Coordinates of C-alpha atoms and ligand atoms in Angstrom, one line a residue:
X1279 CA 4.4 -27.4 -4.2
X1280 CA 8.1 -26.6 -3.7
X1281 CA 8.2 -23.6 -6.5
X1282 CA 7.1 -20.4 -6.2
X1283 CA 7.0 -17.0 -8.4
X1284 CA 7.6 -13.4 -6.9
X1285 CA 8.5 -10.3 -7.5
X1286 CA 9.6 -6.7 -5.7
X1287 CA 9.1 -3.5 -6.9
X1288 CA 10.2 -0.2 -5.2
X1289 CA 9.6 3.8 -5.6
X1290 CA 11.5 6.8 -4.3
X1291 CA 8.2 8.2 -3.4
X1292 CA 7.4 11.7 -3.7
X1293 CA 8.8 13.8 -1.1
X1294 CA 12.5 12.0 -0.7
X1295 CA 15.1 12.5 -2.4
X1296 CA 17.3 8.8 -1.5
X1297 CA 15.4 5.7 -2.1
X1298 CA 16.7 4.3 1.6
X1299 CA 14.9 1.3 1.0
X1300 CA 16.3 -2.3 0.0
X1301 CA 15.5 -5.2 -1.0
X1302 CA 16.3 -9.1 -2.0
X1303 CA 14.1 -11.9 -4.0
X1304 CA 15.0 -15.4 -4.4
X1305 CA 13.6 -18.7 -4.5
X1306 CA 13.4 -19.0 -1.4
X1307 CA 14.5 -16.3 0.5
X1308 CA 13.0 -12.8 -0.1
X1309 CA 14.2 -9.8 2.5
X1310 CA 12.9 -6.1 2.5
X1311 CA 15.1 -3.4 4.9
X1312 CA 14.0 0.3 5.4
X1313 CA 17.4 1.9 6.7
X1314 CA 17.8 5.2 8.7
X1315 CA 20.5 7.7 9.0
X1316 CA 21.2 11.1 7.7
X1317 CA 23.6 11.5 4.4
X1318 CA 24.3 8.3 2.6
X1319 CA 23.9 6.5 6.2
X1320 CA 20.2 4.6 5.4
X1321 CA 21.3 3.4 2.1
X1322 CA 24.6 1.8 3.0
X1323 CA 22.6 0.4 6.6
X1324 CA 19.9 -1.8 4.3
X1325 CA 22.1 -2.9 1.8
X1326 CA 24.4 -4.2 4.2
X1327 CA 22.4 -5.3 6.4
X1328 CA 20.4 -7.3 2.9
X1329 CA 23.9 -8.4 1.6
X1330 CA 24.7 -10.1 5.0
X1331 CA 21.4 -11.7 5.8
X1332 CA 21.7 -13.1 2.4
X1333 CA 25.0 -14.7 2.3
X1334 CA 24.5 -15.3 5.8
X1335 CA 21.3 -17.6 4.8
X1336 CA 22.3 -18.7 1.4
X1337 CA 24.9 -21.2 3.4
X1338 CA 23.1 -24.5 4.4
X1339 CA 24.6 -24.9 7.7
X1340 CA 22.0 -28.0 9.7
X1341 CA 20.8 -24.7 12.1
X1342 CA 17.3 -24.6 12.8
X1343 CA 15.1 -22.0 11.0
X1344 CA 14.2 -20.3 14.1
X1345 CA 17.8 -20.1 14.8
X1346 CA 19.3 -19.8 11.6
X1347 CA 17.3 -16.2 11.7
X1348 CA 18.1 -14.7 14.6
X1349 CA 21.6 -15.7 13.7
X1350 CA 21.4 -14.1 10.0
X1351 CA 19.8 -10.8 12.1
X1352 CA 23.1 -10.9 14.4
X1353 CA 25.3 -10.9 11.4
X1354 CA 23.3 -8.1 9.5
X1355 CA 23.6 -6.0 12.6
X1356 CA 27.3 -6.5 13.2
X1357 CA 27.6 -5.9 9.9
X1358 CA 25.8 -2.5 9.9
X1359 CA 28.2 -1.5 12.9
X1360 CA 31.2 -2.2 11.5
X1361 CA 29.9 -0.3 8.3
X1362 CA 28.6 2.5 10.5
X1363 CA 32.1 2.9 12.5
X1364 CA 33.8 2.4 8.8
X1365 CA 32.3 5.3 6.7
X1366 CA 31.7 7.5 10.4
X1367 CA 28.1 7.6 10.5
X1368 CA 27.2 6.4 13.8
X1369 CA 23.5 6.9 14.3
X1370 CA 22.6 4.8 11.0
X1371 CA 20.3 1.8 11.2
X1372 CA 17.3 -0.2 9.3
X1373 CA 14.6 -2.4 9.7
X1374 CA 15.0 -5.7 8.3
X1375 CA 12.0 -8.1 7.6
X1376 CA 12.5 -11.9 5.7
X1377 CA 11.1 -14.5 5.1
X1378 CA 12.9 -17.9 4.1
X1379 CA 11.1 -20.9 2.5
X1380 CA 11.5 -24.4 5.0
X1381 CA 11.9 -27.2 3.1
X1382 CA 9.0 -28.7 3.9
X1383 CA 6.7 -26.0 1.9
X1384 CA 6.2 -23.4 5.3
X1385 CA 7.4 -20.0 5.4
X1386 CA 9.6 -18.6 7.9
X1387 CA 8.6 -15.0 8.6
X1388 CA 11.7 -12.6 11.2
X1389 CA 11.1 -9.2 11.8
X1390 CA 13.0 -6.3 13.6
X1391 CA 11.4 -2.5 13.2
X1392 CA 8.5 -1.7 11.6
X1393 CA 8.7 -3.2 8.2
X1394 CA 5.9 -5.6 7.9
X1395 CA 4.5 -8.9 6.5
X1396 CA 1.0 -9.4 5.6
X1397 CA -0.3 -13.0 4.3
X1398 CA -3.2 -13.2 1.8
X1399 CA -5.1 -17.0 2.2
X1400 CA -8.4 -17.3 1.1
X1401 CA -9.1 -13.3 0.2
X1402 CA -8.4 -13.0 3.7
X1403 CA -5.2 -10.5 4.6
X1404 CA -3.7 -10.9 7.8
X1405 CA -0.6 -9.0 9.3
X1406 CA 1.7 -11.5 10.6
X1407 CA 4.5 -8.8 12.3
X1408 CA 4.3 -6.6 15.3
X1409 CA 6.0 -3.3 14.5
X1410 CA 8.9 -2.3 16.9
X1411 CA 8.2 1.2 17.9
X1412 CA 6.2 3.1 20.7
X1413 CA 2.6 2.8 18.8
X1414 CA 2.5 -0.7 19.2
X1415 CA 3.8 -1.2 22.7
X1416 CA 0.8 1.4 23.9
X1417 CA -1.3 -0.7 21.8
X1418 CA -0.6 -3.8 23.4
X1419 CA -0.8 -2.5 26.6
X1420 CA -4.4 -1.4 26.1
X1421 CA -3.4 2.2 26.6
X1422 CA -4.4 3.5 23.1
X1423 CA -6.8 1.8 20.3
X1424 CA -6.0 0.1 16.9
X1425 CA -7.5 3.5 15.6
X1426 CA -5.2 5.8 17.7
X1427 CA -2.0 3.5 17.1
X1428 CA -2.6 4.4 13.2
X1429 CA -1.8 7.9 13.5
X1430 CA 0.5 8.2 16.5
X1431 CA 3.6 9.6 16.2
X1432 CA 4.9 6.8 18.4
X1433 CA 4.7 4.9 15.1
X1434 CA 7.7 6.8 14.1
X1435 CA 9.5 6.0 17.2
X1436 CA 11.5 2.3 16.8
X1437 CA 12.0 0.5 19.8
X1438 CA 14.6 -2.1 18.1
X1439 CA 16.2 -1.9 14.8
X1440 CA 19.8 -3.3 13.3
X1441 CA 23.1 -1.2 14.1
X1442 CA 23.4 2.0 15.7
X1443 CA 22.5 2.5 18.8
X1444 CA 22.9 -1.0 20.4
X1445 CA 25.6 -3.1 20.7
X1446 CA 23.6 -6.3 21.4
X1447 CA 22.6 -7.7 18.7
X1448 CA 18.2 -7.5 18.3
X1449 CA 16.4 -10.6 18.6
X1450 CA 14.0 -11.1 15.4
X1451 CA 10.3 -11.8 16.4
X1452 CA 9.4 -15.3 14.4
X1453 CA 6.5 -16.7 12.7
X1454 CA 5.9 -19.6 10.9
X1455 CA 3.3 -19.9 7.9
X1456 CA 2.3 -23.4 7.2
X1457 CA 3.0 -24.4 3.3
X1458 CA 0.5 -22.9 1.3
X1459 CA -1.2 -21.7 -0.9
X1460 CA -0.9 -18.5 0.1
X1461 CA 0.2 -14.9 -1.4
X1462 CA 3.2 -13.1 1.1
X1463 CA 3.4 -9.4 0.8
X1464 CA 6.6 -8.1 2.7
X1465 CA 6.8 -4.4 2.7
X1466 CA 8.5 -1.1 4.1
X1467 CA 6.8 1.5 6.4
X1468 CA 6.2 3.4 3.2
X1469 CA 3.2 1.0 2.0
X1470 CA 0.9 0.7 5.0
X1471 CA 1.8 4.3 6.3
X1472 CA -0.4 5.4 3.1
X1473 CA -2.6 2.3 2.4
X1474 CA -4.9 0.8 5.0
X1475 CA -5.0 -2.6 5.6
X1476 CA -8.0 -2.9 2.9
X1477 CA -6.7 -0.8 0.6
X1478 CA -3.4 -3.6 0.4
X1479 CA -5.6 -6.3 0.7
X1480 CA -7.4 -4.8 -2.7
X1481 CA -3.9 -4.1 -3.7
X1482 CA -2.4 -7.4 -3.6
X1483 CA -5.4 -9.4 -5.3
X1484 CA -5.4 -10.9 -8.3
X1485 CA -2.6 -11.1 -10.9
X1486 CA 0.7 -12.4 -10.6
X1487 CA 3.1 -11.0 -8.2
X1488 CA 4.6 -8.9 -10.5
X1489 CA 1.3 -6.8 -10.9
X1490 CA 0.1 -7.2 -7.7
X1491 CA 3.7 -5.4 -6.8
X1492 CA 3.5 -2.4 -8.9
X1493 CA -0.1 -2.5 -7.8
X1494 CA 0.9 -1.5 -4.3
X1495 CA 3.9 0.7 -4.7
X1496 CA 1.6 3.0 -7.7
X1497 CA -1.6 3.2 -5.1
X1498 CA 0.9 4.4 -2.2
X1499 CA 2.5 6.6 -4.3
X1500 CA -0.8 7.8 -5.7
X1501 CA -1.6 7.9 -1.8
X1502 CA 1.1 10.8 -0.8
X1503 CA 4.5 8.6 -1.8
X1504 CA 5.8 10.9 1.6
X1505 CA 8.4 7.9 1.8
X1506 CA 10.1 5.2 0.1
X1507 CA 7.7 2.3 -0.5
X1508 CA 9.2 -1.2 -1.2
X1509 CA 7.1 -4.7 -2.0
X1510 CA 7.8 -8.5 -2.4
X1511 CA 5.1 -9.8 -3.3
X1512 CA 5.6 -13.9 -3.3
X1513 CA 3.4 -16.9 -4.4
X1514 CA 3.5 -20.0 -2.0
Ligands
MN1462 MN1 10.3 4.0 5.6

């Protein structure tokens, strides 16, 4: 089945005052970006960073998927520098997670930061990302548990995100999701830093994306809303 139905929904949350959160649906490419950066800074990083992964993926141009994503991530970061060294607000950054739809029916999955993608098969949720930060490097090397990584404040500490402090571009981490059916959640820091894993598995069951969206953003709101939450919720 080549179609497939989505939706996004986002919330300010209940403790900021900028929604720094951003994101993109189509059919066929859907992108969620949590920027970082005091004044206006995280708002301008994600949107940039969106608008250039967009156009940068919206031309066909006979690259590889693998490729094609790590090339769209080079743009968006250049993209967030110059922006950055344009409006004076050097420290500004975001994570950018998307996913793009191969034409054979399988999903494409790139990450950089901490914003994740989950995929629901079967009433089975799995979390296809690794977050960039300090939580999850002490994770994988054994030195704390899956329990401890949860509420570390490593979590809050990126170890690669778009713009700011590098100028080499960050290399996406890829996955690949065979052609479904299958239900892909793409989300912000501000879902699963309120929801556990069950909770957005519960979440994102049942209903159509555009339920299963609001869904998710209402609960973590409900949750705390201590930061922006943003959701694509697609059907593969
Ligand atoms: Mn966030």
């Amino acid at each position: 089945m080549n179609a497939s139905r989505y939706a996004a929904a986002t919330d300010v949350g209940l403790v900021r005052e900028n929604n720094e959160d951003c994101c993109y649906v189509s059919d066929g490419l859907w992108v969620v970006a949590d920027g970082m950066g005091g004044h206006a800074g995280g708002e301008i990083a994600s949107r940039v960073a969106v608008d250039t992964a967009v156009a940068h993926l919206d031309q066909p141009d006979g690259v590889d998927g693998r490729e094609r994503l790590t090339d769209a991530v080079a743009a968006a970061h250049q993209a967030v520098c110059a922006a950055a060294r344009e409006h004076d607000l050097g420290g500004m950054g975001t994570t950018l997670v998307l996913a793009v739809r191969e034409p054979g029916g399988a999903v494409l999955v790139g990450n950089v930061g901490d914003s994740r993608a989950y995929l629901l098969t079967d009433g089975t949720l799995r979390r296809l990302t690794t977050d960039d930060n300090q939580a999850e490097e002490l994770l994988a090397n054994g030195e704390i548990t899956a329990e401890q990584a949860r509420v570390h404040p490593g979590q809050y500490l990126l170890t690669a995100a778009l713009g700011g402090w590098s100028a080499t571009p960050p290399v996406p981490s890829v996955y690949t999701v065979p052609a479904g059916p299958g239900r892909l959640l793409l989300c912000s820091d501000g879902l699963n830093s309120e929801l556990t894993d069950g909770e957005i598995a519960e979440g994102l069951m049942g209903g159509d994306p555009t339920e299963a969206a609001r869904r998710l953003v209402e609960h973590a709101v409900r949750a705390g809303g201590r930061d922006n939450v943003t959701v694509v919720v697609v059907d593969f």
